[in-house]
Amino acid sequence: MKPIQKLFLTSLILGASVPLKSQEPEKPKFEVKPYGFVLYEIIMDTYKSLDARDGELYFYPLKENLDKNGDDINEKLQLQMLSLSSRFGTRISGPDLFGAKASGMFEVDFFATQNDYARLMRIRHAIINLKWKKTELLMGHYWHPAVVAEVLPGPVSFGSGTPFHALNRSPQIRLTHYLSETIRLSATALTQGYHKSSGPTDAQRNSGLPELLLQASFGNRKTFIAGATAGYKWLTPRLVTDSLYKTNETIGQYLFTGFIMGKIEATTIKAEVLYGENLTHLVMIGGYGQKTTANPLDDNDYEYTSLKTLSTWLDINHSLGKTSIGMFVGYSKLDGASGNYTSLEINKAKCHRNDDLDYIYRIAPRLNYKEENFTIGIEFMITAAVYGKEWDSKHKVKSSMDPVYNNRITLSAKYDF
């Protein structure tokens, strides 16, 4: 072949390769992965109870309410059908930032933030996450550290075992450090979002301080994890006394948790213990009240004292292929206050969630069947509430009333995507 022909042929090959290369799709800078589910539920109760969102979030039976004939008005069959916990979310990954893998998550449902807004959209999670080799920074609206994602119980009913297990999502900043592949330490500062302490809704904000929490855990997180959490928060419920004097009276409240999860072949066991003062922001029983003293503060001011709550639960699940069986058991008790206690209401807002309770407990067996991305579940849940009759000065129960019970049957159908 003549030199000029070789040059011409080479030019054609190089020219043809340019448009071919330019037609190769560029790797996107951001990747978005949607996920979620559509959920339908049929719920039947035998006794009127404390609940939220038309019964979707269940707590415990109300106190016995007798009419003139001695019949209990609260003993009533109730039926509800709901889909408001259906969920949609997206996971976002993007270019590295500051040498860290950058990602985000945004998730909503139709549970709303108050009973009056039921079936309206609300933010569940909205976070930015930066992950280096051994350190991770999370910023946004996410699970409270008392809610450990790997140790969530699995009942069919909504709420992951509320009010025995914590339920709280809050705006926060969380720094996590991995000492090794199995040991993790984290520190979190947060403020209360739509999960607030009972009483004035701006009490935590008015304290000028965030809730602070430390957590340590170890395990591979897939088949085993165990750990503990310690936290402290401050509340300033009032800015002015009844005598119209400025006040900055603030109360501090602590919490401790211990948790564990283990998988043995097809069986998963999860358990947790929580103890603390005023756990109402975790949608649990408890609260705070006026500290009763012989020497009240000046200007009609007073101090506060917190009710202590002990809560523990166990969740067992066993997989049988497409079918799984499980059981949730929970127990929670009010353990009195740290000082002499008087029930408190500020601006018509009660500073407690049923401070007349002694203890509550629940037993809830369940059965699930999954075919591809479609799951049918059924759960029978019995919840008992024992209310106090007499208390000492620190609000420890001296005698109790007879238990009241609610039997709840939940049938659900869920389509995941």
CSV table of C-alpha atoms in Angstrom, one decimal:
chain,number,residue,atom,x,y,z
A,1,MET,CA,0.0,0.0,0.0
A,2,LYS,CA,1.3,3.4,-1.0
A,3,PRO,CA,2.3,5.8,1.9
A,4,ILE,CA,-0.4,8.3,1.0
A,5,GLN,CA,-3.0,5.5,1.0
A,6,LYS,CA,-1.8,4.4,4.5
A,7,LEU,CA,-2.1,8.0,5.8
A,8,PHE,CA,-5.6,8.4,4.4
A,9,LEU,CA,-6.7,5.1,5.9
A,10,THR,CA,-5.2,5.9,9.3
A,11,SER,CA,-7.0,9.3,9.3
A,12,LEU,CA,-10.3,7.6,8.6
A,13,ILE,CA,-9.9,5.1,11.5
A,14,LEU,CA,-8.9,7.9,13.9
A,15,GLY,CA,-11.7,10.1,12.7
A,16,ALA,CA,-14.3,7.3,13.2
A,17,SER,CA,-13.0,6.6,16.7
A,18,VAL,CA,-13.7,10.1,17.9
A,19,PRO,CA,-17.5,10.1,17.6
A,20,LEU,CA,-17.6,6.6,18.9
A,21,LYS,CA,-15.8,7.7,22.1
A,22,SER,CA,-17.9,10.8,22.5
A,23,GLN,CA,-21.1,8.7,22.3
A,24,GLU,CA,-20.1,6.7,25.4
A,25,PRO,CA,-22.5,7.7,28.2
A,26,GLU,CA,-20.8,9.7,31.0
A,27,LYS,CA,-21.1,8.3,34.5
A,28,PRO,CA,-23.6,10.4,36.4
A,29,LYS,CA,-22.3,12.6,39.2
A,30,PHE,CA,-25.3,11.7,41.3
A,31,GLU,CA,-27.2,8.5,41.7
A,32,VAL,CA,-30.8,8.4,43.1
A,33,LYS,CA,-32.5,5.2,44.2
A,34,PRO,CA,-36.2,5.4,45.2
A,35,TYR,CA,-37.7,3.0,47.6
A,36,GLY,CA,-40.8,2.7,49.8
A,37,PHE,CA,-44.0,0.7,50.3
A,38,VAL,CA,-47.8,0.9,50.1
A,39,LEU,CA,-49.5,-0.4,53.3
A,40,TYR,CA,-53.1,-1.3,54.0
A,41,GLU,CA,-54.2,-2.3,57.5
A,42,ILE,CA,-57.4,-3.5,59.1
A,43,ILE,CA,-57.4,-2.9,62.9
A,44,MET,CA,-59.8,-4.2,65.5
A,45,ASP,CA,-59.8,-3.3,69.2
A,46,THR,CA,-61.9,-4.4,72.2
A,47,TYR,CA,-61.3,-1.5,74.5
A,48,LYS,CA,-60.9,2.2,74.1
A,49,SER,CA,-57.3,3.2,74.5
A,50,LEU,CA,-54.8,6.0,74.3
A,51,ASP,CA,-53.7,6.2,70.7
A,52,ALA,CA,-52.9,8.6,67.8
A,53,ARG,CA,-53.8,9.0,64.1
A,54,ASP,CA,-57.1,7.2,64.2
A,55,GLY,CA,-55.6,4.3,66.2
A,56,GLU,CA,-52.6,3.7,64.0
A,57,LEU,CA,-50.1,4.5,66.8
A,58,TYR,CA,-51.2,2.5,69.8
A,59,PHE,CA,-50.3,3.0,73.5
A,60,TYR,CA,-52.4,1.3,76.2
A,61,PRO,CA,-56.0,1.0,77.5
A,62,LEU,CA,-57.6,3.9,79.2
A,63,LYS,CA,-58.6,3.8,82.9
A,64,GLU,CA,-61.9,2.1,83.6
A,65,ASN,CA,-64.9,4.4,83.2
A,66,LEU,CA,-68.0,3.2,84.9
A,67,ASP,CA,-71.5,4.5,84.3
A,68,LYS,CA,-74.4,4.7,86.9
A,69,ASN,CA,-75.1,1.0,86.4
A,70,GLY,CA,-71.5,0.0,86.9
A,71,ASP,CA,-70.9,-0.8,83.2
A,72,ASP,CA,-67.5,0.2,81.7
A,73,ILE,CA,-68.1,2.8,79.0
A,74,ASN,CA,-64.6,2.1,77.6
A,75,GLU,CA,-65.4,-1.5,76.9
A,76,LYS,CA,-66.2,-1.1,73.2
A,77,LEU,CA,-65.4,-2.9,70.0
A,78,GLN,CA,-63.7,-0.6,67.4
A,79,LEU,CA,-62.8,-1.1,63.8
A,80,GLN,CA,-60.5,1.0,61.6
A,81,MET,CA,-58.9,0.7,58.1
A,82,LEU,CA,-55.8,2.7,57.4
A,83,SER,CA,-53.1,3.4,54.8
A,84,LEU,CA,-51.5,6.5,56.2
A,85,SER,CA,-48.1,4.9,57.1
A,86,SER,CA,-47.4,4.2,53.4
A,87,ARG,CA,-43.9,5.5,52.7
A,88,PHE,CA,-41.7,6.9,49.9
A,89,GLY,CA,-38.0,7.7,50.1
A,90,THR,CA,-34.8,8.2,48.0
A,91,ARG,CA,-31.2,7.4,48.7
A,92,ILE,CA,-28.7,9.8,47.0
A,93,SER,CA,-25.0,9.3,46.4
A,94,GLY,CA,-22.7,11.9,44.8
A,95,PRO,CA,-19.1,12.9,44.3
A,96,ASP,CA,-16.7,12.7,47.2
A,97,LEU,CA,-16.4,15.7,49.5
A,98,PHE,CA,-13.4,16.6,51.7
A,99,GLY,CA,-12.1,13.1,51.0
A,100,ALA,CA,-15.3,11.4,52.3
A,101,LYS,CA,-18.0,9.4,50.5
A,102,ALA,CA,-21.0,11.8,50.3
A,103,SER,CA,-24.6,10.6,50.4
A,104,GLY,CA,-28.1,11.7,51.4
A,105,MET,CA,-31.5,10.3,52.2
A,106,PHE,CA,-35.0,11.8,52.1
A,107,GLU,CA,-38.1,9.9,53.3
A,108,VAL,CA,-41.7,10.9,53.8
A,109,ASP,CA,-45.0,9.2,54.8
A,110,PHE,CA,-48.6,10.3,55.4
A,111,PHE,CA,-48.6,10.0,59.2
A,112,ALA,CA,-48.4,13.8,59.7
A,113,THR,CA,-47.2,15.5,62.9
A,114,GLN,CA,-50.5,15.9,64.8
A,115,ASN,CA,-53.9,14.2,64.9
A,116,ASP,CA,-55.6,17.1,63.1
A,117,TYR,CA,-53.2,16.7,60.1
A,118,ALA,CA,-53.6,12.9,59.7
A,119,ARG,CA,-53.0,11.7,56.1
A,120,LEU,CA,-50.9,14.8,55.3
A,121,MET,CA,-47.3,14.3,54.3
A,122,ARG,CA,-44.5,14.6,56.8
A,123,ILE,CA,-40.7,14.3,56.8
A,124,ARG,CA,-39.4,11.1,58.4
A,125,HIS,CA,-35.8,11.4,57.5
A,126,ALA,CA,-33.7,14.1,55.7
A,127,ILE,CA,-30.0,13.6,56.2
A,128,ILE,CA,-26.6,14.4,54.7
A,129,ASN,CA,-23.9,11.8,55.4
A,130,LEU,CA,-20.1,12.1,55.0
A,131,LYS,CA,-18.1,8.9,55.6
A,132,TRP,CA,-14.3,8.7,55.8
A,133,LYS,CA,-12.4,5.5,56.4
A,134,LYS,CA,-12.9,5.6,60.2
A,135,THR,CA,-15.1,8.5,60.8
A,136,GLU,CA,-18.7,9.4,59.8
A,137,LEU,CA,-20.6,12.7,60.1
A,138,LEU,CA,-24.4,12.7,59.9
A,139,MET,CA,-26.5,16.0,59.7
A,140,GLY,CA,-30.2,16.2,59.5
A,141,HIS,CA,-33.5,14.7,60.7
A,142,TYR,CA,-33.0,11.1,61.7
A,143,TRP,CA,-33.5,8.5,64.4
A,144,HIS,CA,-32.8,9.5,68.0
A,145,PRO,CA,-29.7,7.5,69.2
A,146,ALA,CA,-32.1,5.6,71.6
A,147,VAL,CA,-33.5,4.0,68.4
A,148,VAL,CA,-30.8,1.7,67.0
A,149,ALA,CA,-31.6,0.6,63.5
A,150,GLU,CA,-30.2,-2.9,63.8
A,151,VAL,CA,-32.2,-3.5,67.0
A,152,LEU,CA,-35.7,-2.4,65.9
A,153,PRO,CA,-38.4,-4.8,67.0
A,154,GLY,CA,-40.6,-6.2,64.2
A,155,PRO,CA,-44.3,-6.2,65.2
A,156,VAL,CA,-46.9,-6.0,62.4
A,157,SER,CA,-48.5,-3.0,64.1
A,158,PHE,CA,-47.1,0.5,63.5
A,159,GLY,CA,-44.6,2.0,66.0
A,160,SER,CA,-42.0,-0.6,66.5
A,161,GLY,CA,-43.2,-1.6,70.0
A,162,THR,CA,-44.2,1.9,71.2
A,163,PRO,CA,-44.4,2.8,74.1
A,164,PHE,CA,-42.0,0.1,75.4
A,165,HIS,CA,-39.5,0.9,72.6
A,166,ALA,CA,-38.4,4.4,71.9
A,167,LEU,CA,-40.0,6.2,68.9
A,168,ASN,CA,-38.3,9.5,68.0
A,169,ARG,CA,-36.8,11.3,65.0
A,170,SER,CA,-35.0,14.6,65.6
A,171,PRO,CA,-32.9,17.2,63.9
A,172,GLN,CA,-29.3,16.4,64.9
A,173,ILE,CA,-25.6,16.3,64.2
A,174,ARG,CA,-23.9,13.0,64.9
A,175,LEU,CA,-20.2,12.1,64.8
A,176,THR,CA,-19.3,8.4,64.7
A,177,HIS,CA,-15.8,6.9,65.0
A,178,TYR,CA,-14.9,3.3,64.2
A,179,LEU,CA,-12.2,2.1,66.5
A,180,SER,CA,-12.2,-1.2,64.5
A,181,GLU,CA,-14.5,-3.1,62.2
A,182,THR,CA,-16.6,-4.1,65.1
A,183,ILE,CA,-16.3,-1.3,67.7
A,184,ARG,CA,-18.1,2.0,67.1
A,185,LEU,CA,-18.4,5.2,69.3
A,186,SER,CA,-20.7,8.1,68.5
A,187,ALA,CA,-21.6,11.5,70.0
A,188,THR,CA,-24.8,13.3,69.1
A,189,ALA,CA,-26.3,16.8,69.8
A,190,LEU,CA,-30.0,17.3,68.9
A,191,THR,CA,-33.0,19.4,69.4
A,192,GLN,CA,-36.6,18.2,69.6
A,193,GLY,CA,-38.6,18.1,66.4
A,194,TYR,CA,-42.2,16.9,66.2
A,195,HIS,CA,-41.4,14.3,68.9
A,196,LYS,CA,-41.4,16.7,71.9
A,197,SER,CA,-41.5,16.2,75.7
A,198,SER,CA,-44.9,16.5,77.3
A,199,GLY,CA,-45.7,20.0,78.6
A,200,PRO,CA,-44.9,23.3,76.8
A,201,THR,CA,-43.7,22.5,73.3
A,202,ASP,CA,-40.9,25.1,73.4
A,203,ALA,CA,-39.4,23.9,76.8
A,204,GLN,CA,-36.3,22.3,75.2
A,205,ARG,CA,-35.7,25.2,72.8
A,206,ASN,CA,-36.0,27.7,75.7
A,207,SER,CA,-33.3,25.9,77.6
A,208,GLY,CA,-30.8,27.1,75.0
A,209,LEU,CA,-29.1,23.7,75.2
A,210,PRO,CA,-29.2,20.6,72.9
A,211,GLU,CA,-29.8,17.1,74.1
A,212,LEU,CA,-26.4,15.4,74.3
A,213,LEU,CA,-25.9,11.6,73.9
A,214,LEU,CA,-23.0,9.2,73.8
A,215,GLN,CA,-23.2,5.7,72.5
A,216,ALA,CA,-20.8,2.7,72.3
A,217,SER,CA,-21.5,-0.6,70.4
A,218,PHE,CA,-19.6,-3.6,69.2
A,219,GLY,CA,-20.4,-6.4,66.8
A,220,ASN,CA,-20.5,-7.0,63.0
A,221,ARG,CA,-24.0,-5.4,62.9
A,222,LYS,CA,-25.4,-8.2,60.7
A,223,THR,CA,-25.4,-11.2,63.1
A,224,PHE,CA,-24.6,-9.6,66.4
A,225,ILE,CA,-24.5,-6.1,68.0
A,226,ALA,CA,-24.6,-5.0,71.6
A,227,GLY,CA,-24.1,-1.6,73.2
A,228,ALA,CA,-25.2,1.2,75.5
A,229,THR,CA,-26.4,4.8,75.3
A,230,ALA,CA,-26.2,7.6,77.9
A,231,GLY,CA,-27.9,11.0,77.4
A,232,TYR,CA,-28.9,14.2,79.1
A,233,LYS,CA,-31.4,17.0,78.2
A,234,TRP,CA,-32.5,20.3,79.7
A,235,LEU,CA,-36.0,21.8,79.7
A,236,THR,CA,-37.1,25.3,80.6
A,237,PRO,CA,-40.9,25.0,80.8
A,238,ARG,CA,-41.8,28.6,81.8
A,239,LEU,CA,-40.4,32.0,81.1
A,240,VAL,CA,-42.7,33.8,83.5
A,241,THR,CA,-44.3,32.8,86.9
A,242,ASP,CA,-47.9,33.0,87.8
A,243,SER,CA,-47.1,36.3,89.5
A,244,LEU,CA,-45.7,37.6,86.2
A,245,TYR,CA,-42.0,37.6,87.2
A,246,LYS,CA,-39.4,36.4,84.9
A,247,THR,CA,-38.0,32.9,85.6
A,248,ASN,CA,-35.3,30.8,84.1
A,249,GLU,CA,-35.9,27.6,86.2
A,250,THR,CA,-34.5,24.7,84.2
A,251,ILE,CA,-34.5,21.0,84.8
A,252,GLY,CA,-32.0,18.4,83.6
A,253,GLN,CA,-33.1,14.8,82.8
A,254,TYR,CA,-31.0,11.7,82.0
A,255,LEU,CA,-31.5,8.5,80.1
A,256,PHE,CA,-29.6,5.2,79.8
A,257,THR,CA,-30.2,2.3,77.4
A,258,GLY,CA,-28.6,-1.1,76.9
A,259,PHE,CA,-29.4,-3.1,73.7
A,260,ILE,CA,-28.5,-6.4,72.0
A,261,MET,CA,-29.3,-8.3,68.8
A,262,GLY,CA,-28.2,-11.8,67.8
A,263,LYS,CA,-29.0,-14.1,64.9
A,264,ILE,CA,-28.7,-17.8,65.2
A,265,GLU,CA,-29.4,-19.4,61.8
A,266,ALA,CA,-33.0,-18.5,61.0
A,267,THR,CA,-33.8,-17.0,64.4
A,268,THR,CA,-33.3,-13.3,65.4
A,269,ILE,CA,-33.4,-12.2,69.0
A,270,LYS,CA,-33.5,-8.5,70.0
A,271,ALA,CA,-33.8,-7.0,73.5
A,272,GLU,CA,-33.4,-3.6,75.2
A,273,VAL,CA,-33.6,-1.9,78.6
A,274,LEU,CA,-34.3,1.8,79.0
A,275,TYR,CA,-34.2,3.8,82.2
A,276,GLY,CA,-34.5,7.6,82.6
A,277,GLU,CA,-36.3,10.7,83.6
A,278,ASN,CA,-39.2,12.1,81.5
A,279,LEU,CA,-39.0,9.8,78.5
A,280,THR,CA,-42.1,11.3,76.9
A,281,HIS,CA,-40.1,12.7,74.0
A,282,LEU,CA,-39.4,9.1,73.1
A,283,VAL,CA,-43.2,8.5,73.1
A,284,MET,CA,-43.0,6.6,76.4
A,285,ILE,CA,-44.8,7.0,79.8
A,286,GLY,CA,-43.5,9.4,82.4
A,287,GLY,CA,-43.0,13.2,82.6
A,288,TYR,CA,-42.2,15.8,85.2
A,289,GLY,CA,-44.0,17.9,87.8
A,290,GLN,CA,-43.7,20.5,90.4
A,291,LYS,CA,-41.2,19.8,93.2
A,292,THR,CA,-43.1,20.2,96.4
A,293,THR,CA,-41.0,21.8,99.1
A,294,ALA,CA,-41.6,23.4,102.5
A,295,ASN,CA,-39.7,26.5,101.4
A,296,PRO,CA,-41.0,27.6,98.0
A,297,LEU,CA,-38.9,29.9,95.8
A,298,ASP,CA,-39.5,33.7,95.7
A,299,ASP,CA,-42.0,35.4,93.3
A,300,ASN,CA,-44.3,32.3,93.2
A,301,ASP,CA,-41.6,30.4,91.4
A,302,TYR,CA,-40.9,26.6,91.9
A,303,GLU,CA,-38.5,23.9,90.9
A,304,TYR,CA,-39.3,20.7,88.9
A,305,THR,CA,-38.9,17.0,89.5
A,306,SER,CA,-38.9,14.2,87.0
A,307,LEU,CA,-40.7,10.9,87.0
A,308,LYS,CA,-38.4,7.9,86.4
A,309,THR,CA,-39.4,5.3,83.9
A,310,LEU,CA,-38.1,1.7,83.5
A,311,SER,CA,-38.9,0.0,80.2
A,312,THR,CA,-37.8,-3.3,78.7
A,313,TRP,CA,-38.8,-5.5,75.8
A,314,LEU,CA,-37.9,-8.7,73.9
A,315,ASP,CA,-38.5,-9.5,70.2
A,316,ILE,CA,-38.0,-12.9,68.7
A,317,ASN,CA,-38.5,-13.8,65.0
A,318,HIS,CA,-38.0,-17.1,63.3
A,319,SER,CA,-37.9,-17.5,59.5
A,320,LEU,CA,-39.5,-20.5,57.8
A,321,GLY,CA,-38.7,-19.7,54.2
A,322,LYS,CA,-41.5,-17.4,52.9
A,323,THR,CA,-43.2,-17.5,56.3
A,324,SER,CA,-42.0,-16.1,59.5
A,325,ILE,CA,-43.3,-16.2,63.1
A,326,GLY,CA,-42.5,-13.8,65.8
A,327,MET,CA,-43.3,-12.5,69.3
A,328,PHE,CA,-43.0,-9.1,71.0
A,329,VAL,CA,-43.1,-8.8,74.8
A,330,GLY,CA,-42.8,-5.4,76.6
A,331,TYR,CA,-43.0,-4.0,80.1
A,332,SER,CA,-42.8,-0.4,81.4
A,333,LYS,CA,-43.2,1.0,84.9
A,334,LEU,CA,-43.2,4.4,86.5
A,335,ASP,CA,-40.7,4.5,89.3
A,336,GLY,CA,-41.6,7.6,91.1
A,337,ALA,CA,-39.8,11.0,91.1
A,338,SER,CA,-36.5,12.2,92.4
A,339,GLY,CA,-38.2,14.6,94.7
A,340,ASN,CA,-41.6,15.3,96.3
A,341,TYR,CA,-43.9,15.4,93.3
A,342,THR,CA,-47.1,17.3,92.4
A,343,SER,CA,-48.8,16.8,89.0
A,344,LEU,CA,-48.3,19.8,86.8
A,345,GLU,CA,-50.0,21.5,83.9
A,346,ILE,CA,-48.6,24.7,82.3
A,347,ASN,CA,-50.8,26.7,79.9
A,348,LYS,CA,-53.3,23.7,79.7
A,349,ALA,CA,-50.4,21.4,78.6
A,350,LYS,CA,-49.9,18.4,80.9
A,351,CYS,CA,-46.3,17.8,81.7
A,352,HIS,CA,-46.7,14.0,81.8
A,353,ARG,CA,-48.2,11.1,79.9
A,354,ASN,CA,-50.5,9.4,82.4
A,355,ASP,CA,-48.7,10.0,85.7
A,356,ASP,CA,-51.6,8.0,87.3
A,357,LEU,CA,-50.1,4.7,85.8
A,358,ASP,CA,-48.3,2.1,87.8
A,359,TYR,CA,-47.2,-0.2,84.9
A,360,ILE,CA,-48.1,-1.5,81.5
A,361,TYR,CA,-47.2,-4.7,79.6
A,362,ARG,CA,-47.8,-6.3,76.2
A,363,ILE,CA,-47.7,-9.7,74.5
A,364,ALA,CA,-47.9,-9.7,70.7
A,365,PRO,CA,-47.5,-12.9,68.6
A,366,ARG,CA,-47.4,-12.4,64.8
A,367,LEU,CA,-47.3,-14.3,61.5
A,368,ASN,CA,-46.0,-13.0,58.2
A,369,TYR,CA,-46.0,-14.5,54.7
A,370,LYS,CA,-43.9,-12.9,51.9
A,371,GLU,CA,-44.1,-13.5,48.2
A,372,GLU,CA,-41.6,-11.5,46.2
A,373,ASN,CA,-42.2,-7.9,47.3
A,374,PHE,CA,-45.7,-8.5,48.8
A,375,THR,CA,-46.2,-9.3,52.5
A,376,ILE,CA,-49.3,-10.3,54.4
A,377,GLY,CA,-49.1,-10.1,58.2
A,378,ILE,CA,-51.4,-10.8,61.1
A,379,GLU,CA,-50.8,-10.0,64.8
A,380,PHE,CA,-52.7,-10.5,68.0
A,381,MET,CA,-51.7,-8.0,70.6
A,382,ILE,CA,-52.9,-7.9,74.2
A,383,THR,CA,-51.9,-4.8,76.2
A,384,ALA,CA,-52.7,-4.3,79.9
A,385,ALA,CA,-52.6,-1.1,81.9
A,386,VAL,CA,-52.5,-1.0,85.7
A,387,TYR,CA,-53.4,2.4,87.2
A,388,GLY,CA,-52.3,3.5,90.6
A,389,LYS,CA,-54.7,4.1,93.5
A,390,GLU,CA,-52.4,5.5,96.2
A,391,TRP,CA,-49.0,7.2,96.0
A,392,ASP,CA,-46.3,8.3,98.4
A,393,SER,CA,-44.9,11.9,98.4
A,394,LYS,CA,-42.4,11.0,95.5
A,395,HIS,CA,-45.3,9.5,93.5
A,396,LYS,CA,-44.3,5.9,94.0
A,397,VAL,CA,-47.4,3.7,93.8
A,398,LYS,CA,-48.5,2.2,97.2
A,399,SER,CA,-51.6,0.4,95.9
A,400,SER,CA,-53.0,-0.2,92.4
A,401,MET,CA,-56.3,-0.7,90.6
A,402,ASP,CA,-57.2,-3.9,88.7
A,403,PRO,CA,-55.7,-4.2,85.2
A,404,VAL,CA,-57.6,-3.1,82.1
A,405,TYR,CA,-57.0,-5.0,78.9
A,406,ASN,CA,-57.3,-4.3,75.2
A,407,ASN,CA,-57.1,-7.0,72.6
A,408,ARG,CA,-56.0,-5.8,69.2
A,409,ILE,CA,-56.0,-7.7,65.9
A,410,THR,CA,-54.0,-6.2,63.0
A,411,LEU,CA,-54.2,-7.6,59.4
A,412,SER,CA,-51.8,-5.9,57.0
A,413,ALA,CA,-50.9,-6.0,53.3
A,414,LYS,CA,-47.6,-4.4,52.2
A,415,TYR,CA,-46.2,-3.9,48.7
A,416,ASP,CA,-42.5,-2.9,48.7
A,417,PHE,CA,-40.7,-1.2,45.9
